[in-house]
């Protein structure tokens, strides 16, 4: 299983009614960027979030902006993918960090 596929499976298990909205897409023949917003309600344990903190956040709704950056090979296939998201903002919405 590809690492990104595993990440999606873990997220969907913890946030069963995940919503994704694409905000913008920019691309040329060698690179691209997709800006997105993810929202949902935490119902399980997220990878990397200690169980006791997940228990405090369970049932809380969040909205998280993010971006995926792509590098394409010469034949147009995705060669590299990097994900960026606002984890501190989500933890603030869960009440686990001060809101920034």
mmCIF file of N, CA, C and O in Angstrom:
data_model
loop_
_atom_site.group_PDB
_atom_site.id
_atom_site.type_symbol
_atom_site.label_atom_id
_atom_site.label_comp_id
_atom_site.label_asym_id
_atom_site.label_seq_id
_atom_site.Cartn_x
_atom_site.Cartn_y
_atom_site.Cartn_z
ATOM 1 N N UNK A 1 0.841 -1.168 0.000
ATOM 2 C CA UNK A 1 0.000 0.000 0.000
ATOM 3 C C UNK A 1 0.893 1.241 0.000
ATOM 4 O O UNK A 1 1.854 1.330 0.749
ATOM 5 N N UNK A 2 0.575 2.195 -0.824
ATOM 6 C CA UNK A 2 1.315 3.454 -0.912
ATOM 7 C C UNK A 2 1.121 4.246 0.381
ATOM 8 O O UNK A 2 0.064 4.180 1.014
ATOM 9 N N UNK A 3 2.130 5.009 0.791
ATOM 10 C CA UNK A 3 2.067 5.768 2.047
ATOM 11 C C UNK A 3 0.882 6.730 2.070
ATOM 12 O O UNK A 3 0.219 6.880 3.101
ATOM 13 N N UNK A 4 0.596 7.384 0.947
ATOM 14 C CA UNK A 4 -0.541 8.317 0.906
ATOM 15 C C UNK A 4 -1.869 7.584 1.053
ATOM 16 O O UNK A 4 -2.795 8.097 1.668
ATOM 17 N N UNK A 5 -1.962 6.386 0.490
ATOM 18 C CA UNK A 5 -3.177 5.598 0.628
ATOM 19 C C UNK A 5 -3.396 5.236 2.094
ATOM 20 O O UNK A 5 -4.517 5.299 2.604
ATOM 21 N N UNK A 6 -2.325 4.884 2.791
ATOM 22 C CA UNK A 6 -2.427 4.558 4.214
ATOM 23 C C UNK A 6 -2.868 5.784 5.013
ATOM 24 O O UNK A 6 -3.713 5.669 5.901
ATOM 25 N N UNK A 7 -2.332 6.959 4.685
ATOM 26 C CA UNK A 7 -2.729 8.200 5.365
ATOM 27 C C UNK A 7 -4.219 8.463 5.170
ATOM 28 O O UNK A 7 -4.924 8.805 6.118
ATOM 29 N N UNK A 8 -4.718 8.273 3.960
ATOM 30 C CA UNK A 8 -6.140 8.486 3.680
ATOM 31 C C UNK A 8 -6.988 7.506 4.484
ATOM 32 O O UNK A 8 -7.993 7.881 5.086
ATOM 33 N N UNK A 9 -6.582 6.243 4.542
ATOM 34 C CA UNK A 9 -7.342 5.242 5.299
ATOM 35 C C UNK A 9 -7.402 5.594 6.790
ATOM 36 O O UNK A 9 -8.439 5.470 7.430
ATOM 37 N N UNK A 10 -6.285 6.024 7.354
ATOM 38 C CA UNK A 10 -6.236 6.397 8.775
ATOM 39 C C UNK A 10 -7.140 7.604 9.028
ATOM 40 O O UNK A 10 -7.906 7.627 9.998
ATOM 41 N N UNK A 11 -7.066 8.595 8.140
ATOM 42 C CA UNK A 11 -7.903 9.791 8.307
ATOM 43 C C UNK A 11 -9.384 9.457 8.208
ATOM 44 O O UNK A 11 -10.182 9.936 9.008
ATOM 45 N N UNK A 12 -9.760 8.634 7.231
ATOM 46 C CA UNK A 12 -11.174 8.283 7.070
ATOM 47 C C UNK A 12 -11.697 7.447 8.237
ATOM 48 O O UNK A 12 -12.870 7.555 8.600
ATOM 49 N N UNK A 13 -10.828 6.640 8.837
ATOM 50 C CA UNK A 13 -11.244 5.869 10.012
ATOM 51 C C UNK A 13 -11.490 6.798 11.200
ATOM 52 O O UNK A 13 -12.428 6.605 11.969
ATOM 53 N N UNK A 14 -10.658 7.826 11.361
ATOM 54 C CA UNK A 14 -10.792 8.753 12.489
ATOM 55 C C UNK A 14 -11.830 9.843 12.231
ATOM 56 O O UNK A 14 -12.432 10.366 13.168
ATOM 57 N N UNK A 15 -12.043 10.180 10.956
ATOM 58 C CA UNK A 15 -12.957 11.253 10.573
ATOM 59 C C UNK A 15 -13.868 10.704 9.462
ATOM 60 O O UNK A 15 -13.667 10.991 8.281
ATOM 61 N N UNK A 16 -14.841 9.870 9.815
ATOM 62 C CA UNK A 16 -15.614 9.158 8.806
ATOM 63 C C UNK A 16 -16.354 10.049 7.809
ATOM 64 O O UNK A 16 -16.516 9.685 6.658
ATOM 65 N N UNK A 17 -16.814 11.225 8.225
ATOM 66 C CA UNK A 17 -17.529 12.093 7.291
ATOM 67 C C UNK A 17 -16.643 13.243 6.821
ATOM 68 O O UNK A 17 -17.076 14.386 6.742
ATOM 69 N N UNK A 18 -15.410 12.917 6.477
ATOM 70 C CA UNK A 18 -14.459 13.899 5.964
ATOM 71 C C UNK A 18 -15.015 14.600 4.731
ATOM 72 O O UNK A 18 -15.584 13.969 3.849
ATOM 73 N N UNK A 19 -14.833 15.900 4.672
ATOM 74 C CA UNK A 19 -15.205 16.697 3.501
ATOM 75 C C UNK A 19 -13.948 17.385 2.979
ATOM 76 O O UNK A 19 -13.192 17.955 3.761
ATOM 77 N N UNK A 20 -13.756 17.307 1.673
ATOM 78 C CA UNK A 20 -12.624 17.976 1.033
ATOM 79 C C UNK A 20 -13.176 18.926 -0.025
ATOM 80 O O UNK A 20 -14.074 18.551 -0.784
ATOM 81 N N UNK A 21 -12.658 20.138 -0.061
ATOM 82 C CA UNK A 21 -13.042 21.115 -1.078
ATOM 83 C C UNK A 21 -11.772 21.664 -1.709
ATOM 84 O O UNK A 21 -10.856 22.095 -0.997
ATOM 85 N N UNK A 22 -11.712 21.646 -3.023
ATOM 86 C CA UNK A 22 -10.569 22.212 -3.745
ATOM 87 C C UNK A 22 -10.804 23.707 -3.882
ATOM 88 O O UNK A 22 -11.856 24.138 -4.362
ATOM 89 N N UNK A 23 -9.825 24.499 -3.438
ATOM 90 C CA UNK A 23 -9.932 25.961 -3.516
ATOM 91 C C UNK A 23 -9.314 26.499 -4.789
ATOM 92 O O UNK A 23 -9.823 27.434 -5.388
ATOM 93 N N UNK A 24 -8.181 25.936 -5.212
ATOM 94 C CA UNK A 24 -7.544 26.375 -6.456
ATOM 95 C C UNK A 24 -6.536 25.328 -6.908
ATOM 96 O O UNK A 24 -6.040 24.538 -6.104
ATOM 97 N N UNK A 25 -6.260 25.331 -8.198
ATOM 98 C CA UNK A 25 -5.286 24.417 -8.788
ATOM 99 C C UNK A 25 -4.443 25.212 -9.787
ATOM 100 O O UNK A 25 -4.989 25.971 -10.596
ATOM 101 N N UNK A 26 -3.124 25.051 -9.684
ATOM 102 C CA UNK A 26 -2.192 25.667 -10.627
ATOM 103 C C UNK A 26 -1.249 24.577 -11.099
ATOM 104 O O UNK A 26 -0.766 23.796 -10.286
ATOM 105 N N UNK A 27 -0.980 24.525 -12.401
ATOM 106 C CA UNK A 27 -0.070 23.496 -12.903
ATOM 107 C C UNK A 27 0.566 23.932 -14.216
ATOM 108 O O UNK A 27 -0.013 24.710 -14.983
ATOM 109 N N UNK A 28 1.765 23.421 -14.447
ATOM 110 C CA UNK A 28 2.404 23.503 -15.750
ATOM 111 C C UNK A 28 2.902 22.104 -16.077
ATOM 112 O O UNK A 28 2.479 21.140 -15.442
ATOM 113 N N UNK A 29 3.799 21.959 -17.015
ATOM 114 C CA UNK A 29 4.216 20.615 -17.419
ATOM 115 C C UNK A 29 5.135 19.924 -16.424
ATOM 116 O O UNK A 29 5.336 18.718 -16.512
ATOM 117 N N UNK A 30 5.704 20.630 -15.444
ATOM 118 C CA UNK A 30 6.642 20.012 -14.495
ATOM 119 C C UNK A 30 6.227 20.076 -13.032
ATOM 120 O O UNK A 30 6.810 19.409 -12.190
ATOM 121 N N UNK A 31 5.230 20.920 -12.704
ATOM 122 C CA UNK A 31 4.825 21.036 -11.310
ATOM 123 C C UNK A 31 3.377 21.502 -11.211
ATOM 124 O O UNK A 31 2.813 22.019 -12.175
ATOM 125 N N UNK A 32 2.814 21.316 -10.026
ATOM 126 C CA UNK A 32 1.451 21.757 -9.792
ATOM 127 C C UNK A 32 1.176 21.911 -8.312
ATOM 128 O O UNK A 32 1.892 21.353 -7.467
ATOM 129 N N UNK A 33 0.148 22.681 -7.997
ATOM 130 C CA UNK A 33 -0.251 22.906 -6.612
ATOM 131 C C UNK A 33 -1.772 22.848 -6.545
ATOM 132 O O UNK A 33 -2.456 23.406 -7.405
ATOM 133 N N UNK A 34 -2.273 22.180 -5.539
ATOM 134 C CA UNK A 34 -3.714 22.141 -5.269
ATOM 135 C C UNK A 34 -3.929 22.670 -3.855
ATOM 136 O O UNK A 34 -3.415 22.096 -2.897
ATOM 137 N N UNK A 35 -4.639 23.786 -3.722
ATOM 138 C CA UNK A 35 -5.026 24.298 -2.409
ATOM 139 C C UNK A 35 -6.378 23.692 -2.063
ATOM 140 O O UNK A 35 -7.260 23.628 -2.915
ATOM 141 N N UNK A 36 -6.547 23.246 -0.829
ATOM 142 C CA UNK A 36 -7.766 22.565 -0.433
ATOM 143 C C UNK A 36 -8.136 22.915 1.002
ATOM 144 O O UNK A 36 -7.323 23.457 1.749
ATOM 145 N N UNK A 37 -9.359 22.599 1.347
ATOM 146 C CA UNK A 37 -9.832 22.727 2.725
ATOM 147 C C UNK A 37 -10.461 21.396 3.108
ATOM 148 O O UNK A 37 -11.271 20.851 2.360
ATOM 149 N N UNK A 38 -10.073 20.892 4.247
ATOM 150 C CA UNK A 38 -10.629 19.648 4.780
ATOM 151 C C UNK A 38 -11.435 19.991 6.026
ATOM 152 O O UNK A 38 -11.018 20.840 6.824
ATOM 153 N N UNK A 39 -12.581 19.344 6.195
ATOM 154 C CA UNK A 39 -13.365 19.550 7.414
ATOM 155 C C UNK A 39 -13.988 18.228 7.834
ATOM 156 O O UNK A 39 -14.080 17.290 7.042
ATOM 157 N N UNK A 40 -14.375 18.173 9.072
ATOM 158 C CA UNK A 40 -14.988 16.958 9.598
ATOM 159 C C UNK A 40 -15.099 17.023 11.102
ATOM 160 O O UNK A 40 -14.818 18.042 11.722
ATOM 161 N N UNK A 41 -15.508 15.911 11.669
ATOM 162 C CA UNK A 41 -15.628 15.769 13.119
ATOM 163 C C UNK A 41 -14.783 14.572 13.536
ATOM 164 O O UNK A 41 -14.936 13.485 12.975
ATOM 165 N N UNK A 42 -13.900 14.780 14.475
ATOM 166 C CA UNK A 42 -13.018 13.704 14.922
ATOM 167 C C UNK A 42 -13.825 12.663 15.700
ATOM 168 O O UNK A 42 -14.483 12.984 16.678
ATOM 169 N N UNK A 43 -13.753 11.426 15.244
ATOM 170 C CA UNK A 43 -14.483 10.329 15.899
ATOM 171 C C UNK A 43 -13.552 9.210 16.360
ATOM 172 O O UNK A 43 -13.993 8.279 17.008
ATOM 173 N N UNK A 44 -12.268 9.274 15.991
ATOM 174 C CA UNK A 44 -11.327 8.215 16.351
ATOM 175 C C UNK A 44 -9.958 8.785 16.628
ATOM 176 O O UNK A 44 -9.794 9.988 16.818
ATOM 177 N N UNK A 45 -8.965 7.920 16.633
ATOM 178 C CA UNK A 45 -7.589 8.321 16.939
ATOM 179 C C UNK A 45 -6.845 8.610 15.643
ATOM 180 O O UNK A 45 -6.840 7.796 14.726
ATOM 181 N N UNK A 46 -6.239 9.776 15.560
ATOM 182 C CA UNK A 46 -5.396 10.127 14.420
ATOM 183 C C UNK A 46 -3.969 9.680 14.688
ATOM 184 O O UNK A 46 -3.482 9.797 15.823
ATOM 185 N N UNK A 47 -3.319 9.205 13.665
ATOM 186 C CA UNK A 47 -1.928 8.788 13.774
ATOM 187 C C UNK A 47 -1.088 9.963 14.257
ATOM 188 O O UNK A 47 -1.178 11.060 13.710
ATOM 189 N N UNK A 48 -0.330 9.766 15.309
ATOM 190 C CA UNK A 48 0.524 10.817 15.843
ATOM 191 C C UNK A 48 -0.111 11.622 16.963
ATOM 192 O O UNK A 48 0.566 12.362 17.654
ATOM 193 N N UNK A 49 -1.435 11.520 17.136
ATOM 194 C CA UNK A 49 -2.112 12.237 18.211
ATOM 195 C C UNK A 49 -2.308 11.265 19.370
ATOM 196 O O UNK A 49 -2.976 10.247 19.217
ATOM 197 N N UNK A 50 -1.686 11.536 20.514
ATOM 198 C CA UNK A 50 -1.808 10.608 21.642
ATOM 199 C C UNK A 50 -3.275 10.322 21.977
ATOM 200 O O UNK A 50 -4.132 11.203 21.872
ATOM 201 N N UNK A 51 -3.541 9.082 22.369
ATOM 202 C CA UNK A 51 -4.913 8.635 22.642
ATOM 203 C C UNK A 51 -5.646 9.527 23.628
ATOM 204 O O UNK A 51 -6.822 9.828 23.457
ATOM 205 N N UNK A 52 -4.964 9.982 24.683
ATOM 206 C CA UNK A 52 -5.625 10.814 25.685
ATOM 207 C C UNK A 52 -6.032 12.169 25.101
ATOM 208 O O UNK A 52 -7.076 12.709 25.466
ATOM 209 N N UNK A 53 -5.246 12.707 24.167
ATOM 210 C CA UNK A 53 -5.618 13.958 23.516
ATOM 211 C C UNK A 53 -6.754 13.721 22.525
ATOM 212 O O UNK A 53 -7.666 14.545 22.403
ATOM 213 N N UNK A 54 -6.707 12.605 21.803
ATOM 214 C CA UNK A 54 -7.789 12.266 20.871
ATOM 215 C C UNK A 54 -9.106 12.133 21.622
ATOM 216 O O UNK A 54 -10.159 12.540 21.121
ATOM 217 N N UNK A 55 -9.060 11.581 22.831
ATOM 218 C CA UNK A 55 -10.279 11.436 23.634
ATOM 219 C C UNK A 55 -10.872 12.809 23.967
ATOM 220 O O UNK A 55 -12.090 12.986 23.949
ATOM 221 N N UNK A 56 -10.017 13.792 24.247
ATOM 222 C CA UNK A 56 -10.492 15.147 24.548
ATOM 223 C C UNK A 56 -11.077 15.827 23.313
ATOM 224 O O UNK A 56 -11.958 16.678 23.421
ATOM 225 N N UNK A 57 -10.563 15.474 22.129
ATOM 226 C CA UNK A 57 -11.000 16.107 20.884
ATOM 227 C C UNK A 57 -12.170 15.374 20.225
ATOM 228 O O UNK A 57 -12.785 15.909 19.298
ATOM 229 N N UNK A 58 -12.487 14.177 20.692
ATOM 230 C CA UNK A 58 -13.532 13.368 20.058
ATOM 231 C C UNK A 58 -14.858 14.116 20.022
ATOM 232 O O UNK A 58 -15.270 14.737 20.993
ATOM 233 N N UNK A 59 -15.490 14.073 18.851
ATOM 234 C CA UNK A 59 -16.766 14.726 18.660
ATOM 235 C C UNK A 59 -16.667 16.193 18.279
ATOM 236 O O UNK A 59 -17.690 16.847 18.054
ATOM 237 N N UNK A 60 -15.452 16.730 18.172
ATOM 238 C CA UNK A 60 -15.278 18.144 17.840
ATOM 239 C C UNK A 60 -15.062 18.314 16.337
ATOM 240 O O UNK A 60 -14.325 17.577 15.702
ATOM 241 N N UNK A 61 -15.722 19.328 15.793
ATOM 242 C CA UNK A 61 -15.629 19.649 14.375
ATOM 243 C C UNK A 61 -14.401 20.533 14.126
ATOM 244 O O UNK A 61 -14.014 21.310 14.995
ATOM 245 N N UNK A 62 -13.821 20.432 12.951
ATOM 246 C CA UNK A 62 -12.674 21.263 12.576
ATOM 247 C C UNK A 62 -12.735 21.589 11.095
ATOM 248 O O UNK A 62 -13.383 20.914 10.300
ATOM 249 N N UNK A 63 -12.028 22.645 10.728
ATOM 250 C CA UNK A 63 -11.794 23.019 9.338
ATOM 251 C C UNK A 63 -10.309 23.303 9.206
ATOM 252 O O UNK A 63 -9.746 24.025 10.033
ATOM 253 N N UNK A 64 -9.672 22.720 8.183
ATOM 254 C CA UNK A 64 -8.218 22.833 8.035
ATOM 255 C C UNK A 64 -7.846 23.156 6.585
ATOM 256 O O UNK A 64 -8.165 22.387 5.686
ATOM 257 N N UNK A 65 -7.161 24.291 6.367
ATOM 258 C CA UNK A 65 -6.650 24.567 5.034
ATOM 259 C C UNK A 65 -5.350 23.793 4.795
ATOM 260 O O UNK A 65 -4.637 23.460 5.747
ATOM 261 N N UNK A 66 -5.076 23.513 3.536
ATOM 262 C CA UNK A 66 -3.834 22.827 3.206
ATOM 263 C C UNK A 66 -3.508 22.970 1.738
ATOM 264 O O UNK A 66 -4.265 23.563 0.964
ATOM 265 N N UNK A 67 -2.367 22.425 1.355
ATOM 266 C CA UNK A 67 -1.930 22.454 -0.039
ATOM 267 C C UNK A 67 -1.124 21.199 -0.330
ATOM 268 O O UNK A 67 -0.433 20.671 0.539
ATOM 269 N N UNK A 68 -1.256 20.726 -1.559
ATOM 270 C CA UNK A 68 -0.457 19.615 -2.047
ATOM 271 C C UNK A 68 0.357 20.124 -3.222
ATOM 272 O O UNK A 68 -0.197 20.733 -4.144
ATOM 273 N N UNK A 69 1.667 19.910 -3.164
ATOM 274 C CA UNK A 69 2.576 20.352 -4.225
ATOM 275 C C UNK A 69 3.063 19.118 -4.969
ATOM 276 O O UNK A 69 3.483 18.141 -4.351
ATOM 277 N N UNK A 70 2.979 19.174 -6.296
ATOM 278 C CA UNK A 70 3.372 18.042 -7.138
ATOM 279 C C UNK A 70 4.557 18.406 -8.023
ATOM 280 O O UNK A 70 4.645 19.533 -8.509
ATOM 281 N N UNK A 71 5.436 17.452 -8.227
ATOM 282 C CA UNK A 71 6.493 17.531 -9.247
ATOM 283 C C UNK A 71 6.203 16.404 -10.222
ATOM 284 O O UNK A 71 5.994 15.256 -9.810
ATOM 285 N N UNK A 72 6.192 16.730 -11.522
ATOM 286 C CA UNK A 72 5.886 15.746 -12.549
ATOM 287 C C UNK A 72 7.140 15.300 -13.278
ATOM 288 O O UNK A 72 8.064 16.090 -13.491
ATOM 289 N N UNK A 73 7.167 14.035 -13.688
ATOM 290 C CA UNK A 73 8.266 13.525 -14.504
ATOM 291 C C UNK A 73 8.082 14.042 -15.933
ATOM 292 O O UNK A 73 7.048 14.632 -16.279
ATOM 293 N N UNK A 74 9.072 13.809 -16.773
ATOM 294 C CA UNK A 74 9.028 14.268 -18.163
ATOM 295 C C UNK A 74 7.822 13.694 -18.908
ATOM 296 O O UNK A 74 7.288 14.334 -19.823
ATOM 297 N N UNK A 75 7.351 12.502 -18.513
ATOM 298 C CA UNK A 75 6.200 11.901 -19.191
ATOM 299 C C UNK A 75 4.863 12.257 -18.517
ATOM 300 O O UNK A 75 3.823 11.693 -18.840
ATOM 301 N N UNK A 76 4.887 13.212 -17.557
ATOM 302 C CA UNK A 76 3.657 13.725 -16.966
ATOM 303 C C UNK A 76 3.140 12.992 -15.745
ATOM 304 O O UNK A 76 2.086 13.319 -15.223
ATOM 305 N N UNK A 77 3.876 12.024 -15.244
ATOM 306 C CA UNK A 77 3.441 11.285 -14.055
ATOM 307 C C UNK A 77 3.891 12.028 -12.793
ATOM 308 O O UNK A 77 4.892 12.723 -12.795
ATOM 309 N N UNK A 78 3.145 11.800 -11.709
ATOM 310 C CA UNK A 78 3.541 12.410 -10.435
ATOM 311 C C UNK A 78 4.815 11.725 -9.963
ATOM 312 O O UNK A 78 4.852 10.525 -9.758
ATOM 313 N N UNK A 79 5.849 12.518 -9.808
ATOM 314 C CA UNK A 79 7.152 12.012 -9.374
ATOM 315 C C UNK A 79 7.355 12.244 -7.880
ATOM 316 O O UNK A 79 7.967 11.448 -7.185
ATOM 317 N N UNK A 80 6.812 13.354 -7.391
ATOM 318 C CA UNK A 80 6.977 13.723 -5.986
ATOM 319 C C UNK A 80 5.730 14.480 -5.539
ATOM 320 O O UNK A 80 5.137 15.226 -6.310
ATOM 321 N N UNK A 81 5.345 14.250 -4.294
ATOM 322 C CA UNK A 81 4.174 14.920 -3.740
ATOM 323 C C UNK A 81 4.501 15.347 -2.312
ATOM 324 O O UNK A 81 5.021 14.559 -1.536
ATOM 325 N N UNK A 82 4.187 16.597 -1.984
ATOM 326 C CA UNK A 82 4.394 17.111 -0.628
ATOM 327 C C UNK A 82 3.088 17.718 -0.138
ATOM 328 O O UNK A 82 2.451 18.481 -0.863
ATOM 329 N N UNK A 83 2.703 17.356 1.088
ATOM 330 C CA UNK A 83 1.471 17.867 1.688
ATOM 331 C C UNK A 83 1.799 18.863 2.794
ATOM 332 O O UNK A 83 2.718 18.637 3.591
ATOM 333 N N UNK A 84 1.038 19.945 2.850
ATOM 334 C CA UNK A 84 1.208 20.956 3.891
ATOM 335 C C UNK A 84 -0.166 21.286 4.462
ATOM 336 O O UNK A 84 -1.112 21.508 3.719
ATOM 337 N N UNK A 85 -0.275 21.267 5.803
ATOM 338 C CA UNK A 85 -1.546 21.604 6.438
ATOM 339 C C UNK A 85 -1.282 22.254 7.772
ATOM 340 O O UNK A 85 -0.190 22.197 8.321
ATOM 341 N N UNK A 86 -2.332 22.880 8.324
ATOM 342 C CA UNK A 86 -2.241 23.660 9.559
ATOM 343 C C UNK A 86 -2.652 22.814 10.758
ATOM 344 O O UNK A 86 -3.775 22.922 11.252
ATOM 345 N N UNK A 87 -1.762 21.962 11.228
ATOM 346 C CA UNK A 87 -2.059 21.099 12.366
ATOM 347 C C UNK A 87 -2.278 21.909 13.640
ATOM 348 O O UNK A 87 -3.184 21.613 14.421
ATOM 349 N N UNK A 88 -1.491 22.950 13.860
ATOM 350 C CA UNK A 88 -1.663 23.765 15.070
ATOM 351 C C UNK A 88 -3.044 24.409 15.098
ATOM 352 O O UNK A 88 -3.680 24.485 16.151
ATOM 353 N N UNK A 89 -3.542 24.833 13.951
ATOM 354 C CA UNK A 89 -4.875 25.417 13.882
ATOM 355 C C UNK A 89 -5.957 24.409 14.251
ATOM 356 O O UNK A 89 -6.925 24.739 14.940
ATOM 357 N N UNK A 90 -5.798 23.177 13.789
ATOM 358 C CA UNK A 90 -6.767 22.118 14.115
ATOM 359 C C UNK A 90 -6.713 21.797 15.602
ATOM 360 O O UNK A 90 -7.755 21.678 16.259
ATOM 361 N N UNK A 91 -5.522 21.670 16.154
ATOM 362 C CA UNK A 91 -5.397 21.397 17.590
ATOM 363 C C UNK A 91 -6.015 22.525 18.410
ATOM 364 O O UNK A 91 -6.616 22.278 19.461
ATOM 365 N N UNK A 92 -5.906 23.762 17.929
ATOM 366 C CA UNK A 92 -6.569 24.895 18.582
ATOM 367 C C UNK A 92 -8.086 24.757 18.549
ATOM 368 O O UNK A 92 -8.767 25.028 19.539
ATOM 369 N N UNK A 93 -8.616 24.309 17.403
ATOM 370 C CA UNK A 93 -10.066 24.105 17.291
ATOM 371 C C UNK A 93 -10.546 22.987 18.219
ATOM 372 O O UNK A 93 -11.676 23.010 18.706
ATOM 373 N N UNK A 94 -9.687 22.011 18.472
ATOM 374 C CA UNK A 94 -10.017 20.924 19.388
ATOM 375 C C UNK A 94 -9.867 21.359 20.850
ATOM 376 O O UNK A 94 -10.223 20.611 21.758
ATOM 377 N N UNK A 95 -9.302 22.527 21.101
ATOM 378 C CA UNK A 95 -9.080 22.987 22.459
ATOM 379 C C UNK A 95 -7.817 22.436 23.079
ATOM 380 O O UNK A 95 -7.625 22.495 24.293
ATOM 381 N N UNK A 96 -6.917 21.890 22.249
ATOM 382 C CA UNK A 96 -5.679 21.275 22.748
ATOM 383 C C UNK A 96 -4.493 22.223 22.682
ATOM 384 O O UNK A 96 -3.449 21.932 23.262
ATOM 385 N N UNK A 97 -4.627 23.341 21.995
ATOM 386 C CA UNK A 97 -3.621 24.395 21.938
ATOM 387 C C UNK A 97 -4.370 25.729 21.987
ATOM 388 O O UNK A 97 -5.541 25.789 21.580
ATOM 389 N N UNK A 98 -3.704 26.781 22.432
ATOM 390 C CA UNK A 98 -4.378 28.089 22.358
ATOM 391 C C UNK A 98 -4.637 28.441 20.891
ATOM 392 O O UNK A 98 -3.820 28.135 20.021
ATOM 393 N N UNK A 99 -5.778 29.048 20.614
ATOM 394 C CA UNK A 99 -6.067 29.489 19.241
ATOM 395 C C UNK A 99 -5.085 30.584 18.868
ATOM 396 O O UNK A 99 -4.825 31.480 19.656
ATOM 397 N N UNK A 100 -4.538 30.479 17.671
ATOM 398 C CA UNK A 100 -3.568 31.475 17.205
ATOM 399 C C UNK A 100 -4.251 32.528 16.383
ATOM 400 O O UNK A 100 -5.214 32.334 15.752
#
